[in-house]
Short mmCIF file of C-alpha atoms and ligand atoms in Angstrom, two decimals:
data_model
loop_
_atom_site.label_atom_id
_atom_site.label_comp_id
_atom_site.label_asym_id
_atom_site.label_seq_id
_atom_site.Cartn_x
_atom_site.Cartn_y
_atom_site.Cartn_z
CA MET A 16 114.62 113.69 101.96
CA SER A 17 113.85 110.01 101.87
CA ASP A 18 112.73 108.32 98.60
CA LYS A 19 109.37 106.72 99.46
CA PRO A 20 107.41 108.34 102.31
CA LEU A 21 107.12 106.21 105.46
CA LEU A 22 103.67 104.78 105.99
CA ILE A 23 102.73 105.19 109.67
CA ALA A 24 99.56 103.29 110.75
CA HIS A 25 97.75 105.90 112.86
CA ARG A 26 96.36 103.98 115.93
CA GLY A 27 96.70 100.84 113.80
CA ALA A 28 94.37 100.21 110.82
CA CYS A 29 91.74 102.20 112.76
CA GLY A 30 89.76 102.81 109.58
CA TYR A 31 88.69 99.19 109.87
CA LEU A 32 88.91 98.10 113.52
CA PRO A 33 88.68 99.88 116.79
CA GLU A 34 91.73 102.10 117.38
CA HIS A 35 94.75 100.81 119.33
CA THR A 36 93.46 97.25 119.66
CA LEU A 37 96.00 94.53 118.88
CA GLU A 38 93.66 93.45 116.10
CA ALA A 39 93.97 96.82 114.47
CA LYS A 40 97.74 96.68 114.82
CA ALA A 41 98.03 93.23 113.30
CA MET A 42 95.83 94.31 110.37
CA ALA A 43 97.99 97.40 109.80
CA TYR A 44 101.09 95.25 109.89
CA ALA A 45 99.63 92.91 107.29
CA MET A 46 98.69 95.85 105.13
CA GLY A 47 102.31 96.94 104.74
CA ALA A 48 102.75 99.70 107.29
CA ASP A 49 106.34 100.77 107.95
CA PHE A 50 105.54 101.92 111.48
CA LEU A 51 102.68 101.26 113.94
CA GLU A 52 101.70 104.07 116.27
CA GLN A 53 101.19 103.74 120.03
CA ASP A 54 99.66 106.54 122.12
CA VAL A 55 100.83 106.00 125.65
CA VAL A 56 99.12 106.86 128.95
CA ALA A 57 99.62 105.71 132.54
CA THR A 58 97.40 103.57 134.79
CA ARG A 59 96.93 104.01 138.57
CA ASP A 60 99.48 101.27 139.20
CA ASP A 61 101.99 103.10 136.94
CA ARG A 62 101.75 100.80 133.94
CA LEU A 63 101.80 102.17 130.40
CA VAL A 64 98.82 101.33 128.23
CA VAL A 65 98.11 102.15 124.58
CA LEU A 66 95.17 104.50 124.44
CA HIS A 67 94.65 107.78 122.57
CA ASP A 68 93.28 109.82 125.39
CA ILE A 69 93.78 110.23 129.20
CA HIS A 70 89.96 109.67 129.17
CA ILE A 71 88.65 106.18 128.49
CA ASP A 72 84.87 106.73 128.16
CA SER A 73 84.79 107.33 124.39
CA VAL A 74 86.35 103.97 123.51
CA THR A 75 85.46 101.51 126.32
CA ASN A 76 82.44 100.43 128.39
CA VAL A 77 83.86 101.92 131.60
CA VAL A 78 80.59 103.71 132.35
CA GLU A 79 78.74 100.39 132.57
CA GLN A 80 81.53 98.54 134.41
CA PHE A 81 82.59 101.17 136.89
CA PRO A 82 79.69 103.74 137.02
CA SER A 83 80.89 105.45 140.22
CA ARG A 84 84.48 106.13 139.14
CA ALA A 85 84.12 109.34 137.15
CA ARG A 86 85.94 112.46 138.34
CA ALA A 87 84.09 115.68 139.17
CA ASP A 88 84.16 116.68 135.49
CA GLY A 89 82.13 113.58 134.63
CA ARG A 90 84.97 111.93 132.72
CA TYR A 91 86.71 108.56 133.39
CA TYR A 92 90.48 108.60 133.41
CA ALA A 93 92.89 105.70 132.67
CA ARG A 94 95.03 107.04 135.62
CA ASP A 95 92.26 106.17 138.05
CA PHE A 96 92.27 102.46 137.19
CA ASP A 97 94.69 99.63 137.83
CA LEU A 98 95.75 97.70 134.79
CA ALA A 99 93.75 94.66 136.01
CA GLU A 100 90.65 96.86 136.01
CA LEU A 101 91.29 98.21 132.56
CA LYS A 102 91.72 94.68 131.33
CA ARG A 103 88.10 93.93 132.33
CA LEU A 104 86.81 96.61 129.96
CA ASN A 105 85.63 96.04 126.45
CA VAL A 106 87.17 98.40 123.87
CA HIS A 107 84.84 99.60 121.11
CA GLU A 108 84.90 101.86 118.10
CA ARG A 109 85.17 105.55 119.15
CA ARG A 110 81.94 107.18 120.05
CA ALA A 111 81.10 110.89 120.08
CA THR A 112 80.52 112.83 123.35
CA ASP A 113 76.83 111.78 123.39
CA GLY A 114 78.14 108.30 124.21
CA ILE A 115 76.10 106.76 121.45
CA SER A 116 76.87 107.95 117.93
CA ALA A 117 79.95 106.90 115.96
CA VAL A 118 82.62 109.51 115.25
CA TYR A 119 83.11 107.78 111.88
CA PRO A 120 79.79 106.20 110.96
CA GLY A 121 81.10 104.12 108.10
CA ARG A 122 83.65 102.25 110.29
CA PHE A 123 83.47 99.24 112.56
CA PRO A 124 80.20 99.17 114.53
CA THR A 125 80.44 100.88 117.96
CA ASN A 126 78.37 98.27 119.80
CA THR A 127 79.90 94.94 118.75
CA GLY A 128 83.18 93.05 118.98
CA ARG A 129 85.29 91.88 121.88
CA PHE A 130 88.49 93.88 122.26
CA SER A 131 90.71 94.84 125.14
CA VAL A 132 93.12 97.48 126.33
CA SER A 133 96.74 96.49 125.73
CA THR A 134 99.92 97.45 127.50
CA LEU A 135 102.80 98.99 125.67
CA GLU A 136 104.78 95.75 126.31
CA GLU A 137 102.09 93.57 124.75
CA GLU A 138 102.06 95.73 121.65
CA ILE A 139 105.81 95.75 121.30
CA GLU A 140 105.83 91.97 121.62
CA LEU A 141 103.25 91.69 118.84
CA VAL A 142 105.31 93.83 116.49
CA GLN A 143 108.63 92.12 117.36
CA GLY A 144 106.97 88.71 117.10
CA LEU A 145 105.59 89.52 113.67
CA ASN A 146 109.00 90.90 112.63
CA ARG A 147 110.53 87.57 113.58
CA SER A 148 107.88 85.37 111.88
CA THR A 149 107.69 87.51 108.69
CA GLY A 150 111.30 88.64 108.34
CA GLU A 151 110.09 92.25 108.12
CA ASN A 152 111.45 95.13 110.24
CA VAL A 153 108.33 97.20 111.01
CA GLY A 154 108.90 99.98 113.49
CA ILE A 155 106.96 101.44 116.41
CA TYR A 156 106.02 105.09 116.86
CA PRO A 157 105.07 105.79 120.54
CA GLU A 158 103.61 109.16 121.55
CA VAL A 159 103.94 110.57 125.09
CA LYS A 160 100.38 111.80 125.75
CA SER A 161 99.73 114.88 127.90
CA PRO A 162 103.08 114.91 129.68
CA ALA A 163 102.37 117.99 131.81
CA TRP A 164 99.16 116.40 132.99
CA HIS A 165 100.92 113.14 133.84
CA HIS A 166 103.64 115.02 135.77
CA ALA A 167 100.89 116.69 137.84
CA GLU A 168 99.51 113.21 138.43
CA GLY A 169 102.91 112.16 139.84
CA ILE A 170 104.25 110.06 137.03
CA ASP A 171 107.03 110.68 134.52
CA VAL A 172 105.70 108.78 131.48
CA SER A 173 108.69 109.60 129.33
CA ARG A 174 111.15 108.07 131.76
CA GLN A 175 109.05 104.94 132.10
CA LEU A 176 108.55 104.75 128.30
CA LEU A 177 112.29 105.01 127.64
CA ARG A 178 112.93 102.25 130.23
CA VAL A 179 110.41 99.90 128.50
CA LEU A 180 111.88 100.73 125.11
CA ALA A 181 115.39 100.03 126.29
CA ASN A 182 114.23 96.65 127.66
CA TYR A 183 113.02 95.76 124.18
CA GLY A 184 116.19 96.97 122.51
CA TYR A 185 115.27 100.40 121.28
CA THR A 186 118.17 102.62 122.18
CA GLU A 187 119.87 103.91 119.01
CA PRO A 188 118.94 106.39 116.32
CA THR A 189 119.17 103.63 113.73
CA ASP A 190 116.56 101.47 115.54
CA PRO A 191 113.10 101.25 113.91
CA ILE A 192 111.36 103.79 116.12
CA PHE A 193 110.34 107.43 116.44
CA VAL A 194 109.18 108.95 119.75
CA GLN A 195 106.68 111.75 119.29
CA CYS A 196 105.12 114.41 121.52
CA PHE A 197 103.10 117.61 121.17
CA ASP A 198 105.01 119.19 124.06
CA TYR A 199 108.38 120.80 123.08
CA ASP A 200 109.53 121.04 126.70
CA GLU A 201 108.95 117.32 127.19
CA LEU A 202 110.85 116.40 123.99
CA GLN A 203 113.76 118.59 125.18
CA ARG A 204 113.71 116.79 128.52
CA ILE A 205 113.68 113.41 126.75
CA ARG A 206 116.66 114.46 124.64
CA GLU A 207 118.74 116.37 127.16
CA GLN A 208 117.82 115.10 130.67
CA HIS A 209 117.13 111.46 129.72
CA GLY A 210 119.92 111.45 127.12
CA CYS A 211 117.65 109.71 124.61
CA LYS A 212 119.35 108.94 121.29
CA LEU A 213 116.27 107.73 119.48
CA ARG A 214 114.74 109.74 116.65
CA LEU A 215 112.25 112.30 118.06
CA LEU A 216 109.34 113.95 116.31
CA GLN A 217 107.72 117.23 117.42
CA LEU A 218 103.98 117.16 116.78
CA ILE A 219 102.42 120.45 115.86
CA ALA A 220 98.84 121.26 116.82
CA GLU A 221 96.53 124.28 116.61
CA ASP A 222 96.82 126.32 119.83
CA SER A 223 93.06 126.00 120.32
CA TRP A 224 93.33 122.18 120.76
CA ASN A 225 95.10 122.65 124.15
CA GLU A 226 97.52 119.83 123.47
CA SER A 227 100.23 121.70 125.46
CA ASN A 228 101.08 125.29 126.43
CA ASN A 229 103.43 125.60 123.36
CA ASN A 230 102.81 128.40 120.88
CA TYR A 231 102.39 126.44 117.68
CA ALA A 232 102.08 129.47 115.41
CA ASP A 233 105.54 130.50 116.55
CA MET A 234 106.82 126.95 116.23
CA ARG A 235 105.86 126.85 112.54
CA THR A 236 108.03 129.85 111.70
CA SER A 237 111.59 129.50 110.47
CA ALA A 238 113.01 130.52 113.89
CA GLY A 239 110.61 128.11 115.60
CA LEU A 240 111.62 125.15 113.47
CA LYS A 241 115.31 125.95 113.91
CA LYS A 242 114.81 125.66 117.65
CA VAL A 243 112.86 122.41 117.22
CA SER A 244 115.70 121.02 115.12
CA GLY A 245 117.98 121.35 118.14
CA VAL A 246 115.96 118.55 119.82
CA ALA A 247 113.94 116.71 117.24
CA ASP A 248 114.57 114.87 113.93
CA GLY A 249 111.26 115.73 112.45
CA ILE A 250 107.91 117.39 112.79
CA GLY A 251 104.36 116.01 112.64
CA PRO A 252 102.14 118.84 111.50
CA TRP A 253 98.40 118.70 110.88
CA VAL A 254 97.80 118.23 107.17
CA GLU A 255 96.06 121.56 106.95
CA HIS A 256 99.24 123.38 108.17
CA LEU A 257 100.99 122.34 104.94
CA TYR A 258 98.79 124.03 102.32
CA ALA A 259 96.03 126.47 101.54
CA CYS A 260 93.48 126.46 98.74
CA GLN A 261 93.68 129.24 96.20
CA ALA A 262 90.70 131.59 96.18
CA ILE A 263 90.53 131.66 92.36
CA ASP A 264 90.41 128.00 91.44
CA GLY A 265 90.45 126.13 94.76
CA GLN A 266 93.77 124.43 93.92
CA PRO A 267 95.99 123.57 96.86
CA VAL A 268 99.20 125.57 97.28
CA SER A 269 102.06 124.79 99.65
CA SER A 270 102.21 126.86 102.84
CA GLY A 271 106.04 126.57 102.64
CA LEU A 272 106.28 124.71 105.96
CA VAL A 273 107.73 121.57 104.42
CA ASN A 274 110.51 123.49 102.67
CA VAL A 275 111.43 125.40 105.84
CA ALA A 276 111.44 122.16 107.83
CA HIS A 277 113.68 120.51 105.25
CA GLU A 278 116.02 123.55 105.26
CA ASN A 279 116.34 122.89 109.04
CA GLY A 280 117.12 119.21 108.47
CA LEU A 281 113.71 118.13 109.84
CA GLN A 282 111.70 115.28 108.30
CA VAL A 283 107.99 116.01 107.86
CA HIS A 284 105.32 113.36 108.83
CA PRO A 285 101.88 115.01 108.62
CA TYR A 286 98.65 113.63 110.15
CA THR A 287 96.04 112.32 109.42
CA PHE A 288 95.19 110.74 106.01
CA ARG A 289 91.66 109.39 106.02
CA THR A 290 89.56 108.17 103.11
CA ASP A 291 86.45 109.13 105.04
CA GLU A 292 87.67 112.63 106.06
CA LEU A 293 89.56 114.34 103.26
CA GLY A 294 91.66 117.48 103.67
CA THR A 295 90.00 120.76 102.64
CA GLY A 296 89.75 121.16 98.90
CA PHE A 297 90.57 117.56 97.86
CA ASP A 298 87.88 115.67 95.98
CA ASN A 299 89.22 112.15 96.53
CA TYR A 300 91.85 110.36 98.57
CA ALA A 301 94.23 109.50 95.77
CA GLU A 302 94.43 113.14 94.70
CA MET A 303 95.21 114.11 98.31
CA VAL A 304 97.95 111.55 98.83
CA ASN A 305 99.53 112.13 95.45
CA TRP A 306 99.66 115.86 95.92
CA PHE A 307 101.32 115.63 99.29
CA VAL A 308 103.87 113.13 98.03
CA ASP A 309 104.62 114.68 94.60
CA GLU A 310 104.18 118.40 95.28
CA LEU A 311 105.34 118.65 98.93
CA ALA A 312 107.82 115.76 99.12
CA ILE A 313 106.74 114.75 102.62
CA ASP A 314 108.86 112.13 104.33
CA GLY A 315 106.13 110.07 105.95
CA LEU A 316 102.46 110.19 106.70
CA PHE A 317 100.00 109.05 109.41
CA THR A 318 96.97 107.16 107.97
CA ASP A 319 93.97 105.30 109.28
CA PHE A 320 93.85 103.30 106.04
CA PRO A 321 97.24 101.60 105.39
CA ASP A 322 96.13 99.32 102.54
CA VAL A 323 94.73 102.05 100.22
CA THR A 324 97.67 104.29 101.13
CA ARG A 325 100.25 101.57 100.43
CA ARG A 326 98.82 101.06 96.94
CA LEU A 327 99.01 104.80 96.23
CA LEU A 328 102.67 105.02 97.40
CA GLU A 329 103.79 102.09 95.23
CA1 CA B 4 98.98 110.04 118.36
#
């Protein structure tokens, strides 16, 4: 659909610096990203902060700082802390569930650095400030995280997100922004109840990931995508939804999902392109990116490594 695919920095340049820190965002900006991603969750005092999960124990030192504040399930939730408390935490490279080992061992060390949680406003001001000082027009790509869970917690994150976005001038479909969500019902609410005119992207998961109660196998059919196209401008599928490897020679073959999405007028922005975690069947990163761009004609991609990816797209 578009000529050159949009380069979306997934949680910033998180292949190099702890995810969702302003440092990782500035680095991604400097590496030539077209859009910077923000995952958005709510604090106890109803502020929006940029964090990937409703839990904060995998990427901060909350267990040391506030040992008694876990819920019954043993997890620590952003929603249980005021912004001022979250600001006291140190953010670190993502650790596995053992609390010690790195999810991506080759990345930034998990036990060093001084980074903090940032609000959505702080991040937008970074992007808009850089746009002014560089003359570029880099966009933002916020995701409403776990909307059903947030509603049960008594907060409408989407409404608050749209209010913040409007304050910073994001109101029109031509503005440099996409709003993304895994939950179709929430995207429909954003479009129809909130009257949002921004470009929207329906993320597509595997049902087993429990991202929402949507049936994603149905969503990936022609009828499912037609329904999505009534609300959204694009889809964000998992890379593995877009191809399969042939039994005979192991070569990747299109699943047809990109074509069906394009037939329904939907852009396709798959996630996640990582040099240290390749898609099934690909031997190196360049081969993977080139195949998705040349064979599938994707319209954008989420990557942890904006620099390498930018060079491949040029
Ligand atoms: Ca995300």
